[in-house]
Rosetta silent file (secondary structure, phi, psi, omega in degrees, C-alpha in Angstrom):
SEQUENCE: MRMSRLMIGALSVTATLFASTAPVWADGEVNIYSYRQPDLIQPLLDAFTKETGITTNVLFLDKGLVERIQAEGANSPADVILTVDISRLTEAKDAGVTQPVTNETINKDIPAHFRDPDGNWFGLTTRGRVVYASKERVAENDITYEELADPKWKGKICTRDGQHSYNVGLFASMVAHHGEAEAEKWLTGLRNNLAKKPDGGDRDQAKAILAGECDLALGNSYYVGLMMTNEKEPEQKEWAAAIKVLFPNSKDRGTHVNISGMALAKNSPNKDNAIKLMEFLSEGEAQTIYAEQVFEYPVLAGAEPSEIVKSFGTIKPDTLPLADIAANRKKASELVDKVGYNDGPQD
SCORE:     score description
SCORE:     0.000 S_00000001
   1 L     0.000  144.919 -176.923  -25.534   -5.871   18.347 S_00000001
   2 L   -80.045  125.631  161.299  -23.233   -8.714   17.829 S_00000001
   3 L   -53.620  -35.811 -162.878  -19.756   -8.363   15.585 S_00000001
   4 H   -54.126  -33.126  176.029  -20.631  -11.459   14.357 S_00000001
   5 H   -60.740  -10.120  174.492  -23.476   -9.952   12.105 S_00000001
   6 H   -77.918    3.793 -176.050  -20.505   -7.934   10.772 S_00000001
   7 L   -69.906  161.679 -172.838  -18.897  -11.186    8.499 S_00000001
   8 L   -54.127  135.441  157.907  -17.822  -11.072    5.146 S_00000001
   9 L   121.897  -29.740  156.731  -20.782  -10.918    2.895 S_00000001
  10 L  -127.119   58.481 -171.535  -22.726   -8.094    5.235 S_00000001
  11 L   -97.813   29.916  175.044  -20.382   -5.405    5.119 S_00000001
  12 L   -79.581  108.918  171.504  -22.351   -2.825    4.237 S_00000001
  13 L   -69.097  118.650 -174.532  -21.289    0.288    6.323 S_00000001
  14 L  -127.833  157.034  167.868  -23.609    2.655    7.860 S_00000001
  15 L   -68.708   14.064  164.841  -23.597    5.343   10.714 S_00000001
  16 L  -101.726  -16.359  174.068  -26.049    2.994   12.786 S_00000001
  17 L   -61.544  140.174  174.654  -23.572    0.009   13.151 S_00000001
  18 L    48.530   33.251 -178.522  -22.734   -0.214   16.822 S_00000001
  19 L  -102.227  -18.875  178.508  -24.341    2.907   17.463 S_00000001
  20 L   -84.092  -46.588  171.216  -26.880    2.098   20.258 S_00000001
  21 L  -138.368  169.161 -174.036  -25.012    0.058   23.121 S_00000001
  22 L   -86.763  136.526  179.928  -21.599   -1.193   23.658 S_00000001
  23 L   -78.440 -176.707  162.181  -21.685   -4.959   22.470 S_00000001
  24 L  -105.632  130.505  160.028  -20.570   -8.075   24.595 S_00000001
  25 L  -125.301  127.774  159.154  -17.832  -10.007   22.780 S_00000001
  26 L   -47.261  151.257  157.127  -17.524  -13.559   23.309 S_00000001
  27 L   -67.890  162.125 -177.136  -13.965  -15.508   24.119 S_00000001
  28 L    90.986   -7.232 -173.146  -12.557  -16.643   21.263 S_00000001
  29 E  -120.282  179.433 -166.587  -13.093  -14.047   19.049 S_00000001
  30 E  -142.387  124.077  172.729  -10.848  -11.305   17.287 S_00000001
  31 E  -103.434  127.855 -161.089  -12.109   -8.248   15.753 S_00000001
  32 E  -127.398  113.725  152.002  -10.759   -6.352   12.542 S_00000001
  33 E   -63.224  116.575 -154.462  -11.117   -3.299   11.249 S_00000001
  34 E  -149.752  122.617  166.027   -9.908   -3.220    7.540 S_00000001
  35 L   -72.729  -10.388  169.946   -9.293   -0.766    4.904 S_00000001
  36 L   -87.134  139.650  178.042   -8.894   -3.928    2.745 S_00000001
  37 L   -55.797  133.050  175.040  -11.261   -5.612    0.614 S_00000001
  38 H   -18.173  -72.802 -156.089  -12.841   -8.717    2.312 S_00000001
  39 H   -68.957   -0.003  178.483  -11.858  -11.042   -0.297 S_00000001
  40 H   -91.693  -54.708 -178.296   -8.311  -10.332   -0.151 S_00000001
  41 H   -84.801   -3.019  172.184   -7.836  -11.046    3.688 S_00000001
  42 H   -72.092  -38.071  166.179  -10.159  -13.867    3.971 S_00000001
  43 H   -40.684  -24.407 -170.106   -8.078  -16.443    3.136 S_00000001
  44 H   -88.977  -39.250 -171.303   -5.562  -15.328    5.734 S_00000001
  45 H   -85.717  -42.683  173.369   -8.134  -15.422    8.545 S_00000001
  46 H   -60.784  -10.870  165.387   -9.499  -18.817    7.665 S_00000001
  47 H   -68.395  -65.630 -173.796   -5.848  -20.076    8.025 S_00000001
  48 H   -53.528  -43.857 -158.918   -5.802  -18.112   11.587 S_00000001
  49 H   -76.920  -47.842  168.527   -9.119  -19.551   12.539 S_00000001
  50 H   -53.086  -24.353 -166.914   -8.234  -23.260   11.458 S_00000001
  51 H  -103.219  -20.721  176.933   -4.932  -23.097   13.240 S_00000001
  52 H  -111.695   -9.492 -172.219   -6.090  -21.191   16.533 S_00000001
  53 L    65.759   14.560 -177.718   -9.840  -21.883   16.722 S_00000001
  54 L   -90.390  128.389 -178.895  -10.224  -17.849   17.246 S_00000001
  55 E   -83.486  165.916  177.583  -13.189  -16.801   15.263 S_00000001
  56 E  -127.851  148.792 -172.549  -12.597  -13.278   13.062 S_00000001
  57 E  -139.107  122.748 -166.598  -15.097  -10.813   12.825 S_00000001
  58 E  -128.180  144.977  166.995  -14.201   -8.024    9.835 S_00000001
  59 E  -119.273  110.275 -173.382  -15.690   -4.577    9.475 S_00000001
  60 E  -119.187  133.085  174.603  -14.596   -3.313    6.223 S_00000001
  61 L  -127.319  126.751  170.008  -14.682    0.508    5.435 S_00000001
  62 L   -67.505  -26.879  163.928  -13.418    2.107    2.311 S_00000001
  63 L  -144.940  176.065  169.191  -12.930    5.463    4.348 S_00000001
  64 L    71.569   45.144  166.947  -13.349    7.048    7.694 S_00000001
  65 H   -85.140  -25.427  163.925  -11.839    4.043    9.743 S_00000001
  66 H   -54.252  -60.713 -138.790   -9.814    6.696   12.155 S_00000001
  67 H   -67.702  -51.401  179.395  -12.802    8.492   12.382 S_00000001
  68 H   -55.247  -54.199 -165.582  -15.206    5.531   13.014 S_00000001
  69 H   -85.458  -16.741  172.800  -12.973    4.337   16.158 S_00000001
  70 H   -60.229  -69.651 -178.434  -12.612    7.862   17.566 S_00000001
  71 H   -42.547  -88.182  176.683  -16.477    8.279   17.476 S_00000001
  72 H    -0.699  -71.348  178.033  -16.568    4.795   19.113 S_00000001
  73 H    87.366 -167.695  175.126  -14.252    5.721   21.805 S_00000001
  74 H   -40.812  -31.966  178.149  -13.448    3.424   24.965 S_00000001
  75 H   -98.473   20.386 -178.246  -15.983    1.055   23.817 S_00000001
  76 L   -46.899  138.060  154.890  -14.488    0.452   20.184 S_00000001
  77 L   -77.141  -17.559  171.253  -14.888   -3.334   19.576 S_00000001
  78 L   -32.919  105.679 -179.999  -11.920   -2.799   17.314 S_00000001
  79 L   -99.792  -74.094 -176.947   -8.905   -5.311   18.170 S_00000001
  80 E  -122.296  126.837 -178.331   -6.662   -5.012   14.919 S_00000001
  81 E   -90.056  100.014  166.967   -6.559   -2.347   12.191 S_00000001
  82 E   -83.604  122.264  153.429   -5.682   -3.597    8.846 S_00000001
  83 E  -170.237 -175.870 -173.811   -4.683   -1.247    5.822 S_00000001
  84 E   -71.865  130.875 -178.057   -2.820    0.101    3.311 S_00000001
  85 L    92.086  158.148  165.487   -0.184    2.750    3.004 S_00000001
  86 L   -88.605    1.552 -163.569    2.215    4.291    5.623 S_00000001
  87 H   -88.676  -26.979 -163.906    0.184    7.550    5.539 S_00000001
  88 H   -91.562  -24.687  169.944   -2.771    5.861    6.595 S_00000001
  89 H   -75.053  -40.553  175.743   -0.853    3.678    9.739 S_00000001
  90 H   -70.573  -25.394  177.699    0.658    6.983   10.604 S_00000001
  91 H   -68.005  -38.079 -165.267   -2.664    8.831   10.488 S_00000001
  92 H   -84.849  -36.004 -179.734   -4.270    6.067   12.945 S_00000001
  93 H   -51.997  -54.908 -178.384   -1.012    6.393   15.219 S_00000001
  94 H   -29.904  -68.150  176.253   -1.341   10.289   15.011 S_00000001
  95 H   -46.016  -21.649  159.348   -4.693   10.043   15.796 S_00000001
  96 L    93.370   19.143 -175.998   -4.318    8.214   18.917 S_00000001
  97 L  -106.815   17.167 -166.756   -6.551    4.770   17.989 S_00000001
  98 E  -119.630  159.724  139.047   -3.352    2.674   17.927 S_00000001
  99 L  -113.051  178.962  178.823   -1.170    1.286   21.135 S_00000001
 100 L   -99.019  138.885  173.636    2.048    0.057   21.070 S_00000001
 101 L   -97.062  144.779  165.124    3.317   -3.740   20.848 S_00000001
 102 L  -138.799  106.282 -178.823    6.522   -5.268   21.972 S_00000001
 103 L  -154.754  130.872 -148.388    6.601   -8.433   21.009 S_00000001
 104 H   -72.770  -50.922 -174.832    9.854  -10.666   20.182 S_00000001
 105 H   -64.811  -42.608 -174.236    7.847  -12.585   16.971 S_00000001
 106 H   -54.822  -48.674 -163.092    6.353   -9.790   15.593 S_00000001
 107 H   -78.858  -16.308 -178.754    9.689   -7.830   15.956 S_00000001
 108 H   -87.761  -29.148  159.689   11.804  -10.824   14.530 S_00000001
 109 H   -73.044  -36.271  179.770    9.892  -11.210   11.526 S_00000001
 110 L   -85.444  103.288 -169.175    9.348   -7.871   10.463 S_00000001
 111 L   -54.178  151.828 -170.071   12.599   -5.825    9.592 S_00000001
 112 H   -62.891  -48.145 -175.845   12.866   -2.543   11.545 S_00000001
 113 H   -36.696  -36.169 -173.727   12.499   -0.496    8.402 S_00000001
 114 H  -109.603   22.963  174.819    9.036   -1.666    7.977 S_00000001
 115 E  -143.600  156.572 -174.016    7.641   -1.054   11.814 S_00000001
 116 L   -76.529  139.186 -177.150    7.004    1.885   13.665 S_00000001
 117 L   -56.767  -28.862  175.743   10.172    2.619   15.994 S_00000001
 118 L   -96.321    5.274  163.443    7.246    2.887   19.031 S_00000001
 119 L    92.989   -3.040 -174.247    5.565   -0.428   17.993 S_00000001
 120 L   -84.634   -9.760  160.008    2.215    1.417   16.815 S_00000001
 121 L  -145.679  173.585 -164.453    2.064   -0.219   13.236 S_00000001
 122 E  -155.361  130.119  176.736    3.856   -3.158   11.468 S_00000001
 123 E   -75.961  146.313  151.706    4.315   -3.697    7.751 S_00000001
 124 E  -127.437  -15.118  167.131    3.283   -7.297    6.349 S_00000001
 125 E  -136.068  175.207 -176.004    3.762   -6.505    2.405 S_00000001
 126 E  -136.849  151.373  154.772    5.427   -4.219    0.303 S_00000001
 127 E  -128.531  156.993 -172.671    4.736   -2.875   -3.237 S_00000001
 128 E  -104.925  137.043  156.171    7.180   -1.392   -5.136 S_00000001
 129 E   -71.857   84.772 -171.500    6.420    2.276   -6.860 S_00000001
 130 E   -97.548 -178.218  157.011    8.075    1.065  -10.299 S_00000001
 131 E   -84.165  121.123  166.376    8.014    2.049  -13.620 S_00000001
 132 E   -91.582  130.047 -176.285    5.630    0.808  -16.333 S_00000001
 133 E  -121.226  146.758 -164.841    7.368    1.013  -19.527 S_00000001
 134 E   -85.975  144.723  173.787    6.085    0.123  -23.172 S_00000001
 135 L   -65.077  -46.239 -167.579    7.523   -3.240  -24.498 S_00000001
 136 L   -91.830  -11.343  178.955    7.511   -1.946  -28.082 S_00000001
 137 L  -153.886   26.443  139.247    9.074    1.285  -27.990 S_00000001
 138 L   -97.432  130.182 -173.331   11.441    1.528  -24.566 S_00000001
 139 L   -85.008  -51.585 -160.066   14.690   -0.281  -25.317 S_00000001
 140 L   -47.763  138.586  174.400   15.783    0.628  -21.759 S_00000001
 141 L  -118.289    3.397 -174.037   15.696   -2.365  -18.992 S_00000001
 142 L  -135.608  157.635  168.095   16.938   -0.215  -16.332 S_00000001
 143 L   175.755  143.267  157.202   16.248    3.349  -15.081 S_00000001
 144 L   -49.796  137.582  152.898   16.259    5.543  -12.239 S_00000001
 145 L   -48.999  -36.826 -163.715   13.682    7.736  -10.305 S_00000001
 146 L   -58.847  -44.481 -148.639   16.278   10.702  -11.014 S_00000001
 147 H   -79.142  -25.429 -177.170   16.625    9.918  -15.192 S_00000001
 148 H   -60.980   -1.541  170.275   12.266   10.362  -15.246 S_00000001
 149 H   -97.036   -6.120 -176.405   13.330   14.383  -15.059 S_00000001
 150 L   -76.025  165.828  175.990   15.664   14.090  -18.069 S_00000001
 151 H   -58.637  -35.208  172.721   14.749   15.927  -21.242 S_00000001
 152 H   -67.070  -15.055  164.423   14.496   12.843  -23.320 S_00000001
 153 H  -101.606   15.538  178.788   11.603   11.836  -22.092 S_00000001
 154 L   -51.339  126.028  177.372    9.609   14.902  -22.437 S_00000001
 155 L    96.519    4.463 -162.331    6.222   14.042  -23.294 S_00000001
 156 L  -126.501   19.625  168.422    6.432   10.537  -22.803 S_00000001
 157 E  -124.433  133.623  174.054    5.510    9.850  -18.837 S_00000001
 158 E   -96.166  151.183  155.965    1.851    9.342  -17.565 S_00000001
 159 L  -155.573 -179.866  168.187    1.113    9.218  -13.854 S_00000001
 160 L   -98.842  163.841 -177.359   -1.940    9.742  -11.902 S_00000001
 161 L   -15.895  120.472 -178.774   -2.989   12.662   -9.562 S_00000001
 162 L   -67.822  -24.756 -178.746    0.278   14.028   -7.926 S_00000001
 163 L   -80.597   10.398 -177.167   -1.446   14.397   -4.493 S_00000001
 164 L   -69.301  160.615 -168.766   -2.487   10.698   -4.498 S_00000001
 165 H   -65.161  -43.002 -162.991   -1.113    9.058   -1.459 S_00000001
 166 H   -65.276  -48.463 -176.019    1.019    6.446   -3.816 S_00000001
 167 H   -68.596  -36.295 -169.357    2.893    9.659   -5.512 S_00000001
 168 H   -64.597  -28.397  174.265    3.206   11.380   -2.121 S_00000001
 169 H   -91.723  -23.431  176.771    5.229    8.885   -0.962 S_00000001
 170 H   -73.166  -38.546 -174.897    7.549    8.176   -3.608 S_00000001
 171 H   -79.362   -7.226  147.876    8.218   12.132   -3.723 S_00000001
 172 H   -47.243  -41.365 -177.880    8.698   12.147   -0.118 S_00000001
 173 H   -60.813  -50.089  173.377   11.122    9.498   -0.453 S_00000001
 174 L   -57.060  -30.066 -175.693   13.026   11.842   -2.921 S_00000001
 175 H   -75.203  -43.104 -169.699   12.600   14.702   -0.292 S_00000001
 176 H  -101.614   21.936  170.652   14.666   12.327    2.095 S_00000001
 177 H  -111.628  -46.517  172.365   17.098   11.112   -0.069 S_00000001
 178 H  -116.573    5.916  178.970   18.076   14.503   -1.493 S_00000001
 179 L    94.264  147.184 -178.876   16.636   17.176    0.143 S_00000001
 180 H   -49.053  -52.182  167.351   14.034   19.818   -0.459 S_00000001
 181 H   -71.950  -17.923 -175.462   15.348   21.642   -3.084 S_00000001
 182 H   -89.743  -11.333 -177.165   16.909   19.091   -5.096 S_00000001
 183 H   -89.127  -54.071  173.647   13.292   17.041   -5.023 S_00000001
 184 H   -21.449  -58.729 -169.802   11.946   20.508   -6.150 S_00000001
 185 H   -72.416  -53.662 -173.513   13.979   20.712   -9.125 S_00000001
 186 H   -65.089  -27.731  159.322   13.480   16.784   -9.855 S_00000001
 187 H   -51.998  -34.637 -157.038    9.718   17.447   -9.634 S_00000001
 188 H   -98.753  -35.355 -177.978    9.440   20.296  -11.790 S_00000001
 189 H   -87.699  -25.329  149.819   11.196   18.131  -14.413 S_00000001
 190 H   -44.669  -13.502 -175.706    8.906   15.256  -14.222 S_00000001
 191 H   -92.004  -42.392  169.586    6.246   17.339  -14.763 S_00000001
 192 H   -52.653  -10.970  161.351    7.724   18.782  -17.398 S_00000001
 193 L   -56.133  -28.971 -174.603    8.013   15.328  -18.831 S_00000001
 194 E   -71.563  138.770  175.065    4.333   14.576  -18.622 S_00000001
 195 L   -93.384    7.475 -178.941    2.290   13.901  -21.760 S_00000001
 196 L  -168.421  172.262  167.221   -0.594   14.883  -20.318 S_00000001
 197 L   -87.112  178.237 -169.469   -2.030   16.204  -17.066 S_00000001
 198 L   -67.362  141.063  163.975   -2.430   13.589  -14.382 S_00000001
 199 L  -166.502 -167.360 -169.101   -5.431   11.785  -14.123 S_00000001
 200 L    49.759 -177.344  166.775   -6.984    7.891  -13.669 S_00000001
 201 L   -87.241  154.291  164.107   -5.605    5.190  -11.664 S_00000001
 202 H   -24.541  -60.556  171.920   -2.602    3.090  -12.023 S_00000001
 203 H   -41.130  -49.059 -162.793   -4.110    0.794  -14.602 S_00000001
 204 H   -48.198  -47.409 -174.669   -4.959    3.624  -16.425 S_00000001
 205 H   -55.874  -31.227  179.212   -1.396    4.686  -17.011 S_00000001
 206 H   -70.101  -54.772  167.955   -0.926    0.855  -18.685 S_00000001
 207 H   -24.497  -64.797 -177.396   -3.988    1.634  -20.505 S_00000001
 208 H   -61.790  -65.489  170.832   -2.634    4.890  -21.791 S_00000001
 209 H   -27.852  -76.213  171.190    1.001    3.192  -22.658 S_00000001
 210 H   -24.283  -65.394  168.741   -1.035    0.643  -24.753 S_00000001
 211 H   -46.091  -19.821 -168.599   -2.770    3.533  -26.462 S_00000001
 212 L    86.002    6.140  176.825    0.384    5.218  -27.395 S_00000001
 213 L   -84.194  -24.485 -178.743   -0.069    8.201  -25.212 S_00000001
 214 L  -146.489  177.045  174.470    3.050    7.941  -23.241 S_00000001
 215 L   -97.601  -51.330 -172.797    6.247    5.398  -22.802 S_00000001
 216 E  -130.032  158.406 -177.415    6.401    5.446  -19.480 S_00000001
 217 E  -151.614  138.322  168.738    4.401    5.447  -16.497 S_00000001
 218 E   -65.630  133.362 -177.810    4.421    5.580  -12.308 S_00000001
 219 E  -156.932  165.003  148.210    2.495    2.584  -11.063 S_00000001
 220 E   -78.876  166.564 -172.745    2.427    0.093   -8.333 S_00000001
 221 H   -78.893  -45.202  176.178    3.672   -3.122   -8.942 S_00000001
 222 H   -47.774  -35.199  175.156    0.699   -5.004   -7.576 S_00000001
 223 H   -49.328  -49.459  160.416   -1.331   -3.688  -10.074 S_00000001
 224 H   -57.914  -31.605  172.300    0.202   -5.674  -12.779 S_00000001
 225 H   -70.546  -63.557 -176.440   -0.475   -8.935  -11.122 S_00000001
 226 H   -45.454  -37.116  176.502   -4.199   -7.746  -10.679 S_00000001
 227 H  -101.761    4.266  167.985   -4.565   -6.947  -14.500 S_00000001
 228 H   -91.157   -4.425  177.883   -2.989   -9.896  -15.790 S_00000001
 229 L  -121.073   12.057  178.163   -5.166  -11.966  -13.997 S_00000001
 230 L   -82.341  102.055  174.317   -8.589  -10.016  -14.312 S_00000001
 231 L   -69.866  -14.655 -162.526  -11.291  -12.201  -15.800 S_00000001
 232 L   -95.914  -40.044  155.798  -14.312   -9.934  -15.049 S_00000001
 233 L  -104.282   79.278 -166.678  -12.443   -7.351  -17.438 S_00000001
 234 H   -52.259  -31.274 -178.104  -10.353   -9.161  -19.956 S_00000001
 235 H   -70.095   -2.531 -167.402   -8.816   -5.801  -21.831 S_00000001
 236 H   -86.910  -21.498  177.469   -6.949   -5.017  -18.759 S_00000001
 237 H   -55.958  -70.919 -155.544   -4.614   -8.471  -19.699 S_00000001
 238 H   -72.585    8.091  144.427   -3.956   -6.519  -22.591 S_00000001
 239 H   -48.528  -61.728 -179.487   -2.717   -3.559  -20.697 S_00000001
 240 H   -71.025  -30.026 -160.843   -0.342   -5.717  -18.826 S_00000001
 241 L   -83.104  -43.770  177.963    0.948   -7.509  -21.860 S_00000001
 242 L   -69.799   13.611 -167.359    2.032   -3.985  -23.295 S_00000001
 243 E  -133.045  157.595  158.737    4.117   -2.958  -20.372 S_00000001
 244 E  -147.483  157.790 -172.919    7.278   -4.502  -18.758 S_00000001
 245 E  -103.464  114.452  162.094    8.086   -3.576  -15.247 S_00000001
 246 E   -85.230  134.400  178.147   11.423   -1.326  -14.308 S_00000001
 247 L  -102.893  118.167  156.423   12.421   -1.465  -10.527 S_00000001
 248 L   -43.289  113.298  177.618   13.921    2.103  -10.300 S_00000001
 249 L    78.553   19.428  179.184   17.411    2.287   -8.661 S_00000001
 250 L   -67.196    0.304 -166.204   18.074   -1.436   -8.680 S_00000001
 251 L  -138.985   30.657  160.653   21.724   -0.876   -8.933 S_00000001
 252 L  -129.108 -105.169 -176.189   21.949    1.890   -5.947 S_00000001
 253 L   -99.782   -2.236  170.148   19.850    2.326   -3.242 S_00000001
 254 L   104.650  156.558  169.757   16.780    0.542   -4.517 S_00000001
 255 E   -63.424  141.550 -170.363   13.296    0.867   -5.398 S_00000001
 256 L   -70.013  153.806 -168.031   10.666    2.858   -3.267 S_00000001
 257 E  -143.290  148.120  163.224    8.420    0.541   -1.398 S_00000001
 258 E  -141.478  177.766 -161.191    5.179    1.135    0.688 S_00000001
 259 E  -141.942  163.866  174.521    3.556   -1.230    2.618 S_00000001
 260 E  -106.040  166.942 -172.433    0.126   -2.840    3.637 S_00000001
 261 E  -172.091  165.645  179.760    0.102   -3.180    7.689 S_00000001
 262 E  -123.252  166.076 -173.884   -1.626   -3.866   10.950 S_00000001
 263 L  -159.695  134.957  145.684   -1.804   -1.773   14.177 S_00000001
 264 E   -69.647  123.081 -168.907   -3.514   -2.756   17.755 S_00000001
 265 E   -77.704  133.629 -172.130   -6.378   -0.562   18.395 S_00000001
 266 L   -32.606  -37.713 -164.156   -6.196    1.477   21.343 S_00000001
 267 L  -127.210   30.295 -159.789   -9.073   -0.081   23.239 S_00000001
 268 L   -66.865  131.512  172.586   -9.013   -3.677   21.804 S_00000001
 269 L   -88.324   -0.693  174.844  -11.438   -5.688   24.024 S_00000001
 270 L  -143.128   60.689  170.338   -9.712   -9.129   23.006 S_00000001
 271 L   -69.996   -7.208  178.077   -6.083   -8.183   23.194 S_00000001
 272 L   -81.527  -43.523 -170.561   -4.460  -11.475   23.773 S_00000001
 273 H   -84.722  -10.194  153.583   -6.504  -12.814   20.685 S_00000001
 274 H   -60.379  -33.643 -177.157   -5.390   -9.658   18.591 S_00000001
 275 H  -101.734  -14.768  160.869   -1.851  -10.148   19.297 S_00000001
 276 H   -55.607  -45.311  174.042   -2.094  -13.903   18.394 S_00000001
 277 H   -73.401  -22.623  166.097   -3.333  -12.465   14.969 S_00000001
 278 H   -51.979  -55.898 -164.654   -0.500  -10.157   14.882 S_00000001
 279 H   -72.588  -52.057 -147.762    1.994  -12.636   15.328 S_00000001
 280 H   -69.821  -45.279 -173.100    0.419  -15.359   13.121 S_00000001
 281 H   -64.072  -17.507  177.779    0.136  -12.412   10.228 S_00000001
 282 L  -108.185   35.518 -168.602    3.688  -11.955   10.424 S_00000001
 283 L  -112.713  159.147  170.861    4.971  -15.873   10.361 S_00000001
 284 H   -44.484  -48.846 -177.530    5.585  -17.847    7.132 S_00000001
 285 H   -66.129  -42.375 -172.974    1.978  -19.233    6.112 S_00000001
 286 H   -81.156  -24.252 -173.482    0.415  -15.772    6.287 S_00000001
 287 H   -81.407  -47.169  160.021    2.908  -14.084    4.668 S_00000001
 288 H   -27.416  -48.256  174.756    2.869  -16.669    1.828 S_00000001
 289 H   -69.803  -58.785 -167.054   -0.924  -16.359    1.686 S_00000001
 290 H   -60.678  -45.112  174.601   -1.248  -12.566    1.818 S_00000001
 291 H   -58.176  -57.326 -159.051    1.576  -11.951   -0.951 S_00000001
 292 H   -61.707  -42.781 -159.582    0.093  -14.578   -3.149 S_00000001
 293 H   -81.438  -28.915 -166.912   -3.652  -12.944   -2.598 S_00000001
 294 H  -116.335  -10.051 -175.413   -2.297   -9.160   -3.383 S_00000001
 295 L    73.315   49.213 -153.177    0.501   -9.605   -5.753 S_00000001
 296 L  -140.333  177.167 -166.881    2.616   -7.839   -3.090 S_00000001
 297 E  -109.836  118.860 -178.522    6.092   -8.839   -1.623 S_00000001
 298 E   -65.841  141.960  171.912    6.377  -10.379    1.969 S_00000001
 299 L   -57.238  -25.163 -160.263    8.081   -8.568    4.456 S_00000001
 300 L   -88.653  153.053 -166.393    9.299  -11.599    6.388 S_00000001
 301 L   -72.158  130.806  153.475   13.206  -12.772    5.104 S_00000001
 302 L   111.477  -37.606  166.807   12.843  -15.922    3.181 S_00000001
 303 L   -48.449  130.495  173.321    9.033  -15.816    2.185 S_00000001
 304 L   -99.990  167.571 -166.135    8.509  -15.947   -1.552 S_00000001
 305 L  -100.968 -167.739 -173.337    6.496  -13.932   -3.437 S_00000001
 306 L   -86.909  149.194  170.608    3.491  -15.639   -6.307 S_00000001
 307 H   -54.979  -30.345  169.237    5.096  -16.738   -9.441 S_00000001
 308 H   -61.040  -48.060  172.334    3.259  -13.666  -11.219 S_00000001
 309 H   -53.683  -51.455 -174.269    5.146  -11.635   -9.160 S_00000001
 310 H   -71.334  -42.127 -173.453    8.872  -13.069   -9.536 S_00000001
 311 L   -61.020    0.776  168.761    8.074  -12.888  -13.279 S_00000001
 312 L   -81.839  -10.179 -170.733    8.361   -9.000  -13.081 S_00000001
 313 L    84.782 -165.673 -144.802   11.692   -9.606  -11.892 S_00000001
 314 L  -103.270  123.371  177.941   13.675   -8.908   -8.990 S_00000001
 315 L   -88.883  139.777 -178.778   13.115   -6.142   -6.552 S_00000001
 316 L  -135.290  108.837 -142.719   15.591   -4.739   -4.484 S_00000001
 317 E   -89.663  153.779  176.604   13.531   -2.747   -2.035 S_00000001
 318 L   -89.338  130.253 -166.008   15.009    0.686   -0.661 S_00000001
 319 L   -69.815  -17.796  175.365   16.185    0.508    2.985 S_00000001
 320 L   -19.147  127.110  179.640   14.894    4.016    3.879 S_00000001
 321 L   -72.147  131.290 -179.800   12.851    3.590    7.051 S_00000001
 322 H   -89.296    7.530  146.498    9.439    4.574    6.127 S_00000001
 323 H   -66.417  -23.000  170.046    9.117    6.482    8.995 S_00000001
 324 H   -58.953  -63.561  172.287   11.572    8.820    7.282 S_00000001
 325 H   -37.530  -75.543 -172.451    9.289    8.837    4.358 S_00000001
 326 H   -58.942   -2.424  152.064    6.350    9.698    6.292 S_00000001
 327 H   -62.065  -61.343  170.351    8.034   12.380    7.684 S_00000001
 328 H   -90.924   27.998  166.203    8.508   14.171    4.684 S_00000001
 329 H   -55.669  -69.747 -160.226    4.925   13.367    3.237 S_00000001
 330 H   -73.532  -42.368  173.730    3.513   17.119    3.929 S_00000001
 331 H   -42.838  -55.926 -172.148    6.679   18.840    2.284 S_00000001
 332 H   -60.204  -46.664 -174.206    6.638   16.481   -0.650 S_00000001
 333 H   -56.433  -38.277 -172.585    2.485   17.345   -0.928 S_00000001
 334 H   -64.404  -39.323 -161.967    3.710   21.368   -0.665 S_00000001
 335 H   -79.233  -27.242 -163.015    6.109   20.582   -3.802 S_00000001
 336 H   -85.958  -20.989 -168.286    3.513   19.201   -6.023 S_00000001
 337 H   -83.512  -52.289  179.269    1.280   22.053   -5.246 S_00000001
 338 H   -50.574  -46.976 -175.459    4.422   24.523   -5.686 S_00000001
 339 L   -79.573   -7.475 -165.356    5.641   23.070   -8.884 S_00000001
 340 L    48.186   50.332  169.308    1.837   22.934  -10.408 S_00000001
 341 L   -56.619  -50.528 -171.397    2.364   19.094  -10.888 S_00000001
 342 L   -86.521    6.599  172.828   -1.306   18.458  -11.830 S_00000001
 343 L   -76.516  -24.779 -173.880   -1.274   21.452  -14.090 S_00000001
 344 L    88.338  166.378 -176.549    0.358   19.064  -16.520 S_00000001
 345 L   -73.039  142.868 -161.575    3.501   19.840  -18.521 S_00000001
 346 L  -111.827  104.981 -169.891    4.620   23.256  -19.055 S_00000001
 347 L   -71.018    0.000    0.000    6.317   24.802  -22.128 S_00000001
């Protein structure tokens, strides 16, 4: 079975794909295993093919990507892994399905704190873990993560599940900055300020603000752009219109950011083409296209986000290396359970 049969439009993932025999790949191809939705990355891949003549084949998986590559073993057709969140990138590295890349172009384009020290993964775009604030009920235009534990916000904050990777990443950054004991105190204070038990996704928090259920919420910055431009569910435009984006800690260390990123698969059969794609994704044209598609921020210095993203305000990213944050994720997850975060506010 040839990878070309797994092009966009035929992306149903079943246990039978690649199951029988090891495929034979033609020259001039690169095979991508992606956690990102195909429509978000296709403009990038079209631009890459136009520039290089290399055909891109995409297998989209919404779960089990690492396990899939492990099961395929040495015969895996995967060349490049595209995914979101530092946790999934470090998971791929720890599972042994990536290989290190030392490349002058990539290292020049991608800042050190957005790439693995060993070269096993690289950030492509960033998203801020920001605060959604009610335009009607919140006068403040500046806030810190630390202030979210202030009792003045008691009963006024909404979030999704504390164990979701987006929140665990933020909580891990608090452990990295303040130590485990102080992070526990902070997380307890945040829990006590919740308006209700954590539930839903980030967009649901904006919906709750519009409904008056809370005044503040934690959410990723890119969801605001997605809500603002959602033609299939226009009610989401109302949710977005009800909030303003606050970038926490903009006057000191900066806002916690996470990444979408890439890695070279361990047994890449088209390694040269894979490296060409990774170089392309780190450079200006791709950085701009990608950032506009997903309402995120380019990691390349000088590359501009979309006009919609600019309308949120200016982000000052926390420069704490993501590898340091990843190293504290386990502690952060344990703290979520220890303080009973998902039980909601406690009197």
